[in-house]
PDB file of C-alpha atoms in Angstrom:
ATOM      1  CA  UNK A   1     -31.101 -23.088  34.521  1.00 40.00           C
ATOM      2  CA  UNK A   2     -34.117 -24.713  32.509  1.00 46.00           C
ATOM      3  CA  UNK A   3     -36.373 -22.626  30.650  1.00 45.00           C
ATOM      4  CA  UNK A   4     -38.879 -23.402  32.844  1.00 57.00           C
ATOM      5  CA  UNK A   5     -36.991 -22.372  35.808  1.00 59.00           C
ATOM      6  CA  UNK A   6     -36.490 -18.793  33.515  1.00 55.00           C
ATOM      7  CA  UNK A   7     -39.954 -18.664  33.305  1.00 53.00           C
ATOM      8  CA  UNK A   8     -41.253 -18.858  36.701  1.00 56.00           C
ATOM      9  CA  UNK A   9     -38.082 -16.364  38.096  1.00 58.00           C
ATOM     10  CA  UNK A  10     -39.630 -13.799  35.129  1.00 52.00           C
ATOM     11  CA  UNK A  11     -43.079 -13.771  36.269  1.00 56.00           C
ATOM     12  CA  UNK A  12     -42.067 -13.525  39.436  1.00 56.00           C
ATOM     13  CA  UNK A  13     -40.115 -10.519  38.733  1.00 57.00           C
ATOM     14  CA  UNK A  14     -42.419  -9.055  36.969  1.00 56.00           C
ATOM     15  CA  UNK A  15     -45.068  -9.476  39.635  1.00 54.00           C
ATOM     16  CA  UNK A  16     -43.285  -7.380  42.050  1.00 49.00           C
ATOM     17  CA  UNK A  17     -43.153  -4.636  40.201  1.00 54.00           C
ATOM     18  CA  UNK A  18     -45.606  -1.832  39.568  1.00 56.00           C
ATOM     19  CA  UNK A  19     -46.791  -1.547  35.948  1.00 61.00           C
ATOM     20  CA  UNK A  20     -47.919   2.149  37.130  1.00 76.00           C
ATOM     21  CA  UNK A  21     -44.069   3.012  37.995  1.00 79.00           C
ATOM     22  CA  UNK A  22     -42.177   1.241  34.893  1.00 82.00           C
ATOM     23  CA  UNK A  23     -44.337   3.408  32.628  1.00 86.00           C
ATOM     24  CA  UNK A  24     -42.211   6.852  34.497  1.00 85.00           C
ATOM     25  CA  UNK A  25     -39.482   5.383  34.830  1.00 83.00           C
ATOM     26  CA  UNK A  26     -38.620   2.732  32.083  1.00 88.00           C
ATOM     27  CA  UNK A  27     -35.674   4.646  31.262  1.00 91.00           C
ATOM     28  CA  UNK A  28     -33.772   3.922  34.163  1.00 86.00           C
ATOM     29  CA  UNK A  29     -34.224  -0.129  33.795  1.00 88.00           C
ATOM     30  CA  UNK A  30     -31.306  -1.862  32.234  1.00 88.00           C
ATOM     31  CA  UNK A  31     -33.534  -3.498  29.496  1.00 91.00           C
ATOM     32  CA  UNK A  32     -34.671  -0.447  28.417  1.00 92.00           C
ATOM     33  CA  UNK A  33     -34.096  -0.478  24.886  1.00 94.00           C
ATOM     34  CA  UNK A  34     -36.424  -3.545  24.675  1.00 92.00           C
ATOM     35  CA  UNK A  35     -39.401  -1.146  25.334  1.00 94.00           C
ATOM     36  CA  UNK A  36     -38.113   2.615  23.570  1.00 95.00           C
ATOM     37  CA  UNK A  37     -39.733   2.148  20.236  1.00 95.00           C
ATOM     38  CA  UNK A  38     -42.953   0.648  21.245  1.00 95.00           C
ATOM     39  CA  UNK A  39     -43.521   3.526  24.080  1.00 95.00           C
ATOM     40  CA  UNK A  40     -42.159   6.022  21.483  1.00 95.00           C
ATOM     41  CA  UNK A  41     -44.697   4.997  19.173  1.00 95.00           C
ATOM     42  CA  UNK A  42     -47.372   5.748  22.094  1.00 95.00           C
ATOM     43  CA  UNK A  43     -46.383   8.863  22.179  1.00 95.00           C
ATOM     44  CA  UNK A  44     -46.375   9.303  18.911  1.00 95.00           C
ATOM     45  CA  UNK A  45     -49.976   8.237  18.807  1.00 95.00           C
ATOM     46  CA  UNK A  46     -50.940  10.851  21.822  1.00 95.00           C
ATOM     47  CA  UNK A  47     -49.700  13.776  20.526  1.00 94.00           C
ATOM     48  CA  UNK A  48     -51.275  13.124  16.574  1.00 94.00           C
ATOM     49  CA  UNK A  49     -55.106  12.949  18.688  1.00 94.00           C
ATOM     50  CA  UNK A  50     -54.183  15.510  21.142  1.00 93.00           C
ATOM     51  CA  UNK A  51     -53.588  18.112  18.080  1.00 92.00           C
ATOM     52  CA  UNK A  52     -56.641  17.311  16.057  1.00 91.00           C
ATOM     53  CA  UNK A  53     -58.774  17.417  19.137  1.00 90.00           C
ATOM     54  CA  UNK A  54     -57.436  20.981  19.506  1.00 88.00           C
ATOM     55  CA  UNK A  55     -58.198  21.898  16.127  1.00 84.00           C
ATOM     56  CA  UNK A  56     -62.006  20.947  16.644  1.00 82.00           C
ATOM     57  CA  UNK A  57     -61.878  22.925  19.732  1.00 81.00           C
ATOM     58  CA  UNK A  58     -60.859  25.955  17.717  1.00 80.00           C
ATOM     59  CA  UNK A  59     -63.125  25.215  15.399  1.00 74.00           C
ATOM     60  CA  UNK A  60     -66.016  24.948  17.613  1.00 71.00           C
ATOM     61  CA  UNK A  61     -64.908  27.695  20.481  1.00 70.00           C
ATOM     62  CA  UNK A  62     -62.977  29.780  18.305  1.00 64.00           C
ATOM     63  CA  UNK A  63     -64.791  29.834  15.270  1.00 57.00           C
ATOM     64  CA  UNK A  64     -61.352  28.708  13.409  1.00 55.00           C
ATOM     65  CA  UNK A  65     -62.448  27.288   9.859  1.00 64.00           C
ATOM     66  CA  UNK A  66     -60.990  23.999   9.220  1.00 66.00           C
ATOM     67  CA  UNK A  67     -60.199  22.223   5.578  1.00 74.00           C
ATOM     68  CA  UNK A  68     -62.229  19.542   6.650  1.00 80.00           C
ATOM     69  CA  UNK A  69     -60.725  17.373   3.629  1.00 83.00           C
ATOM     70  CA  UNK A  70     -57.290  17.916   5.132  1.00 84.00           C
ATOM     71  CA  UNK A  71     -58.430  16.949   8.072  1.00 87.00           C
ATOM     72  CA  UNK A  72     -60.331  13.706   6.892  1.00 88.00           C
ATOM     73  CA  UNK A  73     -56.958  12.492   4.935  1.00 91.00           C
ATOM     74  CA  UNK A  74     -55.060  13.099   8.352  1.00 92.00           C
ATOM     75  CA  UNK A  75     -57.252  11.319  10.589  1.00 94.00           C
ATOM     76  CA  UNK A  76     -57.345   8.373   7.933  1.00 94.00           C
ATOM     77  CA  UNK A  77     -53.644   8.270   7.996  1.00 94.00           C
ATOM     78  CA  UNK A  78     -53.778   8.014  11.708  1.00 95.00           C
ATOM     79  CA  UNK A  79     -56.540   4.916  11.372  1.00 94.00           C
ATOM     80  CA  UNK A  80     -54.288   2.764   9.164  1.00 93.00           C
ATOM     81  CA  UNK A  81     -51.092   3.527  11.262  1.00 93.00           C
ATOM     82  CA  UNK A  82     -53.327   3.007  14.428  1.00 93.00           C
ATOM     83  CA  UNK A  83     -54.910  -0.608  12.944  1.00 91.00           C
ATOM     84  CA  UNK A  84     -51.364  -1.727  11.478  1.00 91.00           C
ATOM     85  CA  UNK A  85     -49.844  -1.422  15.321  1.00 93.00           C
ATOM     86  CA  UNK A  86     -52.246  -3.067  16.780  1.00 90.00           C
ATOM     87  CA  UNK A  87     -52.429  -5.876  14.228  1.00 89.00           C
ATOM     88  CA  UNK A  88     -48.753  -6.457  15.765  1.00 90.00           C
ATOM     89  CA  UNK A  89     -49.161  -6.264  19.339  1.00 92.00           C
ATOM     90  CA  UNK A  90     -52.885  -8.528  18.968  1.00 88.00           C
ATOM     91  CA  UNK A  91     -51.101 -11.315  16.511  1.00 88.00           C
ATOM     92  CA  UNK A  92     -47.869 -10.671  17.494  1.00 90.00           C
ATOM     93  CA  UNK A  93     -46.365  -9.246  21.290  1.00 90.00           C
ATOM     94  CA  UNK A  94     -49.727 -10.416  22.946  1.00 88.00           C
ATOM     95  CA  UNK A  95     -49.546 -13.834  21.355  1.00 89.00           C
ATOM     96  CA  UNK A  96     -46.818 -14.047  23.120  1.00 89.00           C
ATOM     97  CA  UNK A  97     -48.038 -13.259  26.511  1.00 87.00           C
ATOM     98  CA  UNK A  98     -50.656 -15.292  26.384  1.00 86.00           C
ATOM     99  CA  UNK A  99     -48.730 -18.213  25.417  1.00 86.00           C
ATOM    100  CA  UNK A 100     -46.969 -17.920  28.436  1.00 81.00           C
ATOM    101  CA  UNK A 101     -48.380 -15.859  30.974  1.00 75.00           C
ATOM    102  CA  UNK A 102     -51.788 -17.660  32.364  1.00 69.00           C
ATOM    103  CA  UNK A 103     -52.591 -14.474  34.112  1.00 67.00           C
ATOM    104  CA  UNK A 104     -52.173 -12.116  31.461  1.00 75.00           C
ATOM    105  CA  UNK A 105     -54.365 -14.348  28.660  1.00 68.00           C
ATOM    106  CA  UNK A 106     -57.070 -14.111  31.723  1.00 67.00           C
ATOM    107  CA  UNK A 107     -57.078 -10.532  32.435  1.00 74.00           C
ATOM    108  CA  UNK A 108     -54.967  -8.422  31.003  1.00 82.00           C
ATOM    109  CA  UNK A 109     -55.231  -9.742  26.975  1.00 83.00           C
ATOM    110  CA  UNK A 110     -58.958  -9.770  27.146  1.00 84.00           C
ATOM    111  CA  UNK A 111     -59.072  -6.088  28.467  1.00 88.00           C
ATOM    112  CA  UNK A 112     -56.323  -4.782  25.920  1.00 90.00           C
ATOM    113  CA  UNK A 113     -57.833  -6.592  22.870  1.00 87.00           C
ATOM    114  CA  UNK A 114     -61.686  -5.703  23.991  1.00 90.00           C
ATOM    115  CA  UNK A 115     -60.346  -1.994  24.145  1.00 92.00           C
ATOM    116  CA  UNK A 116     -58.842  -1.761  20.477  1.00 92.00           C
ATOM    117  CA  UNK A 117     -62.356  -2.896  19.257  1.00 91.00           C
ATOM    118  CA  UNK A 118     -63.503   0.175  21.143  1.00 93.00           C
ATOM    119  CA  UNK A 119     -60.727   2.095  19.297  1.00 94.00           C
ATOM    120  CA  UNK A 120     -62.055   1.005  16.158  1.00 93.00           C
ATOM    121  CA  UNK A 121     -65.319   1.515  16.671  1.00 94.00           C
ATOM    122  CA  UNK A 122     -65.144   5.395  17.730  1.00 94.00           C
ATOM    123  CA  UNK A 123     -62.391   5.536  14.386  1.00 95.00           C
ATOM    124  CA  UNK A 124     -64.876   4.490  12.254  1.00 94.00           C
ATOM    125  CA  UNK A 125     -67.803   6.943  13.282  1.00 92.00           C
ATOM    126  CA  UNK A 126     -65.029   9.961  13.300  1.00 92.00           C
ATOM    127  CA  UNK A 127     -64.098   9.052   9.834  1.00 92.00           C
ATOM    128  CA  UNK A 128     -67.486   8.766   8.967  1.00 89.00           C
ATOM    129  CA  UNK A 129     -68.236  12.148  10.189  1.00 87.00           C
ATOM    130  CA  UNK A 130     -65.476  13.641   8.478  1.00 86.00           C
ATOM    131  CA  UNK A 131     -66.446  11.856   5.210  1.00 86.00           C
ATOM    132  CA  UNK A 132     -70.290  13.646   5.550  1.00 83.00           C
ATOM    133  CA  UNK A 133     -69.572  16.603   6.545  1.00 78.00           C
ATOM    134  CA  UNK A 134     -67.563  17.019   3.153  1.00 72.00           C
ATOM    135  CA  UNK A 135     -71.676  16.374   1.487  1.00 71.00           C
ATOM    136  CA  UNK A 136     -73.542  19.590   0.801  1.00 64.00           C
ATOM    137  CA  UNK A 137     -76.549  18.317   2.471  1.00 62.00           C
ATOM    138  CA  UNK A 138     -74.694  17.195   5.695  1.00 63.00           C
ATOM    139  CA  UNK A 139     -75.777  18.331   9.299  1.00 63.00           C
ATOM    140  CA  UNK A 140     -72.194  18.127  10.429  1.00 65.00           C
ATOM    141  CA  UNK A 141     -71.510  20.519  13.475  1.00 72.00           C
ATOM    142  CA  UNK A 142     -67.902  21.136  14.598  1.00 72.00           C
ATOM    143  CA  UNK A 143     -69.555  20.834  18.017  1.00 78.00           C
ATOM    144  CA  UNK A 144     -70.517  17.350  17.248  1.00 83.00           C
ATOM    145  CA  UNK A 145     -66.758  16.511  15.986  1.00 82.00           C
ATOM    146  CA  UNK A 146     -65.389  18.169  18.971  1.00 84.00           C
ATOM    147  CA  UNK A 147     -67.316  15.287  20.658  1.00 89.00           C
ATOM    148  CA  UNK A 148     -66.580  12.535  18.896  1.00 91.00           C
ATOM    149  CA  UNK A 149     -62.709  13.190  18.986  1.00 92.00           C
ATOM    150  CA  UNK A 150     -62.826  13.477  22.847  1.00 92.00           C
ATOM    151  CA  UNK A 151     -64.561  10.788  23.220  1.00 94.00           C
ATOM    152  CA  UNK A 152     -62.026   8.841  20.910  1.00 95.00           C
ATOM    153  CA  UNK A 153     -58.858  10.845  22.724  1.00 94.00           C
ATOM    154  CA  UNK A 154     -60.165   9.690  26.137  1.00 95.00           C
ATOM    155  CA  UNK A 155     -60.813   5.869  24.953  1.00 95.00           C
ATOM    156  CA  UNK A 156     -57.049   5.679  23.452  1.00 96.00           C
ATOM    157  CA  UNK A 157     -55.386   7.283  26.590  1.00 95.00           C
ATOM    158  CA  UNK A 158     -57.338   5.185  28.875  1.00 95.00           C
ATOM    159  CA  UNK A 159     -56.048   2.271  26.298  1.00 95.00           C
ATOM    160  CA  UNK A 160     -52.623   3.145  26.171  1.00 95.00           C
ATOM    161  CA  UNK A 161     -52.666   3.756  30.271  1.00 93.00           C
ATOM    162  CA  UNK A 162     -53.252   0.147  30.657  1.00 92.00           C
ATOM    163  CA  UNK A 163     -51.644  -1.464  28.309  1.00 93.00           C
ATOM    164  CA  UNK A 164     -48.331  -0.002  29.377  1.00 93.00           C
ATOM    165  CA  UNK A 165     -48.834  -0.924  32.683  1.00 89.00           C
ATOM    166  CA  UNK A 166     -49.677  -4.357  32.060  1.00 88.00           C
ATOM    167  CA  UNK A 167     -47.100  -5.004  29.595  1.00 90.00           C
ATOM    168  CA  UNK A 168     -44.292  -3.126  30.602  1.00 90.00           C
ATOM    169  CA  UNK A 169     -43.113  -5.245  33.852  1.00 85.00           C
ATOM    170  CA  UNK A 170     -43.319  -8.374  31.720  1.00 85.00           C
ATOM    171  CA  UNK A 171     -41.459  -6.754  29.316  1.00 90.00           C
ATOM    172  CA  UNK A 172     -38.746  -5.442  30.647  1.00 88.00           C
ATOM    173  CA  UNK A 173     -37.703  -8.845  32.883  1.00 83.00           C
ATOM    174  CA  UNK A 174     -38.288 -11.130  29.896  1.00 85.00           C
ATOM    175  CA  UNK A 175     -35.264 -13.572  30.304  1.00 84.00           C
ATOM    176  CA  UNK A 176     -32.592 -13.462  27.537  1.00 83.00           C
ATOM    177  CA  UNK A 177     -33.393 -17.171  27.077  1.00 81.00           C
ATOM    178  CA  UNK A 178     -36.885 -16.293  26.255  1.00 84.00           C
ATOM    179  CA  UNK A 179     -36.055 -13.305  24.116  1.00 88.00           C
ATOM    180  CA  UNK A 180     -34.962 -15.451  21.193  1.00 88.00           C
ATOM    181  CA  UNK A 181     -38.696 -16.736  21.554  1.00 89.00           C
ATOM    182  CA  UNK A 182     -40.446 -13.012  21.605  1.00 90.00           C
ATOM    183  CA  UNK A 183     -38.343 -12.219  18.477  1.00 90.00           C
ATOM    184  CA  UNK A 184     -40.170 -15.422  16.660  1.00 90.00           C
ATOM    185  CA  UNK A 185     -43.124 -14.207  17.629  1.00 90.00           C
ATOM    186  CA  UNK A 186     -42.250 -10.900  16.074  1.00 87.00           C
ATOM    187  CA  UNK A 187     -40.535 -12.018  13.024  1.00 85.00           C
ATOM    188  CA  UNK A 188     -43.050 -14.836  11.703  1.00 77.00           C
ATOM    189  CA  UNK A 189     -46.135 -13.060  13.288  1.00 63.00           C
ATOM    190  CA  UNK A 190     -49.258 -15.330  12.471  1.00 53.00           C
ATOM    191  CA  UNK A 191     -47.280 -18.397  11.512  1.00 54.00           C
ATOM    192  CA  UNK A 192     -46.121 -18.215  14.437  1.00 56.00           C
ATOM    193  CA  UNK A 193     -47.137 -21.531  17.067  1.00 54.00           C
ATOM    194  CA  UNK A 194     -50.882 -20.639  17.674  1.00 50.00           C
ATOM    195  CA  UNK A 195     -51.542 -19.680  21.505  1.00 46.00           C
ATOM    196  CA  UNK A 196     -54.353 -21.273  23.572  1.00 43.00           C
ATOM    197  CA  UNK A 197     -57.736 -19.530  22.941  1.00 40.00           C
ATOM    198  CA  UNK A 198     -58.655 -17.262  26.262  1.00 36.00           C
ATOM    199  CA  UNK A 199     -62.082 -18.819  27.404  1.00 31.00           C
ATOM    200  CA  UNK A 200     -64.727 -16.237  26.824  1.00 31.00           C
ATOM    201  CA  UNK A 201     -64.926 -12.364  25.225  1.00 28.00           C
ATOM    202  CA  UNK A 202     -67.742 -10.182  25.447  1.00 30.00           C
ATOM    203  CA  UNK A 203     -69.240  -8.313  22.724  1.00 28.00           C
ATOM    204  CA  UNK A 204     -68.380  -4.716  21.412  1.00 32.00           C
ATOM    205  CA  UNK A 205     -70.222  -2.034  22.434  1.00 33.00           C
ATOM    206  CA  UNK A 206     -70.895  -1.046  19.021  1.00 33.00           C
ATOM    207  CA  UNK A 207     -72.346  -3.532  15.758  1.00 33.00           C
ATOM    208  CA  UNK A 208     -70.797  -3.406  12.334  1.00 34.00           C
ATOM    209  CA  UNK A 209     -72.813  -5.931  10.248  1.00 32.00           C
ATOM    210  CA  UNK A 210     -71.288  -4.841   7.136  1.00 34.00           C
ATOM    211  CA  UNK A 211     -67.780  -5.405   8.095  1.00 33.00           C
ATOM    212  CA  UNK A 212     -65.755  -8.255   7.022  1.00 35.00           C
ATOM    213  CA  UNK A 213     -64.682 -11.180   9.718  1.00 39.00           C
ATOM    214  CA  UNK A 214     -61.968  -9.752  11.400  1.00 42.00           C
ATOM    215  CA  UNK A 215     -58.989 -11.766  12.939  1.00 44.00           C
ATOM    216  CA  UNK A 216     -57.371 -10.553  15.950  1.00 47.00           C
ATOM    217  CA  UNK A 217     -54.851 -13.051  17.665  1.00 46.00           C
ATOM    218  CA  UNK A 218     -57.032 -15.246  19.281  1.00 45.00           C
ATOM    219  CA  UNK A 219     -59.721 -13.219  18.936  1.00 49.00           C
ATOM    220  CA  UNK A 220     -62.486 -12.672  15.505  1.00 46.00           C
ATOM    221  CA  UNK A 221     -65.200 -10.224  14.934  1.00 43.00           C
ATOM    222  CA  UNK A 222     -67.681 -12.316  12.584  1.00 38.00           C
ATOM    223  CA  UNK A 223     -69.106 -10.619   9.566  1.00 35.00           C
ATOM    224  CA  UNK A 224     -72.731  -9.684  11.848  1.00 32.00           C
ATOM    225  CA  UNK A 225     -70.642  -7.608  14.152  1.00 38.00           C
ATOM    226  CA  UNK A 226     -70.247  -9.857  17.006  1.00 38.00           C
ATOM    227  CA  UNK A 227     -66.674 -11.131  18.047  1.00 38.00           C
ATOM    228  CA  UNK A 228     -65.377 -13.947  20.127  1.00 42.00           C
ATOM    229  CA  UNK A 229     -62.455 -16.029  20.941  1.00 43.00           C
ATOM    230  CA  UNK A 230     -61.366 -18.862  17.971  1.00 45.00           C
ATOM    231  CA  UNK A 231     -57.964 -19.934  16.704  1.00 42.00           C
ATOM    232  CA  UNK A 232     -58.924 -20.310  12.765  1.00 42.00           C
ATOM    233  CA  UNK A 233     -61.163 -18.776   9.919  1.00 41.00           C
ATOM    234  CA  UNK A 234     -63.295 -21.699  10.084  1.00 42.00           C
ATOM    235  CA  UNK A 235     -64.667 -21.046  13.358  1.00 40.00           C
ATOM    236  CA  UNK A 236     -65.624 -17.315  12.073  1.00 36.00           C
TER     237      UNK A 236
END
């Protein structure tokens, strides 16, 4: 069989089946191991938020005092774990996608990648909470963290919600003779055969002029705080 041929039997595996059921029952499809770490990593990622929005609901509700420095080093862990896994699945898993999968470069890639700039976005103002509310003059109100972090706990399970479901079908069916071609992807990252530039991205729902240009896959945020779609630094 031609690659081709692999290609259009995958997506037309993958379009029968329901993102929303592979993410319960991934275990139970022969290429599961494909799929294990990344998901486990999810998890992972859910259960870190879902604890430190409980401790700024004791701390606002219960009146539990909170080492607010601890705190701030554990949430800034979480950011640069957070940031390095989705510099892999932007330059690296989706680039792969979207080099192959029309539909997915579309839809599905311009959802996923507009979402971690919302990620990022609510990360930054949490850490910059937690960094003021460590100044004696701060306002800082546990109320006002409690907020923040369910905002940010709702945006990355929304997030993780659909990119599992989008991702996981492709995924799994990925032909062995394609596999070889994933794992390139994977194991050279951005040197890896640039993918066609998705046709238009909207902007972020919140500025950051004094951030650096930011490259994600075939995506940059420019140095004002806008982002759009570009294949090289010197269209920044």
């Amino acid at each position: 069989m031609q690659l081709n041929d692999d290609i259009k039997q995958w997506l037309q595996d993958a379009a029968a089946e329901s993102g929303t059921y592979w993410r319960s029952h991934w275990k139970n499809h022969p290429n599961h191991g494909r799929v294990q770490n990344w998901l486990f990593f999810h998890q992972e990622l859910r259960t870190e938020v879902q604890e430190m929005y409980r401790q700024a609901w004791q701390m606002t509700n219960q009146g539990v005092e909170m080492n607010i420095s601890s705190l701030r080093r554990r949430f800034a862990a979480h950011a640069k774990t957070l940031e390095s896994h989705g510099h892999f699945e932007d330059t690296m898993l989706f680039r792969f996608f979207t080099d192959h999968v029309t539909e997915f470069r579309r839809g599905a890639f311009l959802t996923l990648t507009q979402q971690h700039f919302a990620i990022e976005d609510a990360s930054a103002s949490i850490s910059e909470a937690l960094a003021n509310a460590e100044s004696p003059s701060s306002l800082f109100t546990p109320s006002s963290l409690f907020t923040q972090f369910g905002q940010y706990l709702e945006l990355l399970l929304e997030h993780l919600r659909t990119e599992e479901a989008a991702i996981l079908p492709l995924w799994l069916h990925i032909p062995l003779s394609l596999m070889s071609v994933l794992n390139r992807y994977i194991n050279h990252g951005d040197t890896a055969p640039a993918a066609p530039a998705p046709a238009s991205v909207s902007a972020p729902t919140r500025a950051a002029a004094d951030r650096p240009a930011i490259m994600r896959g075939n995506c940059c945020r420019t140095k004002w705080g806008d982002w759009k779609c570009c294949t090289s630094a010197s269209e920044r």
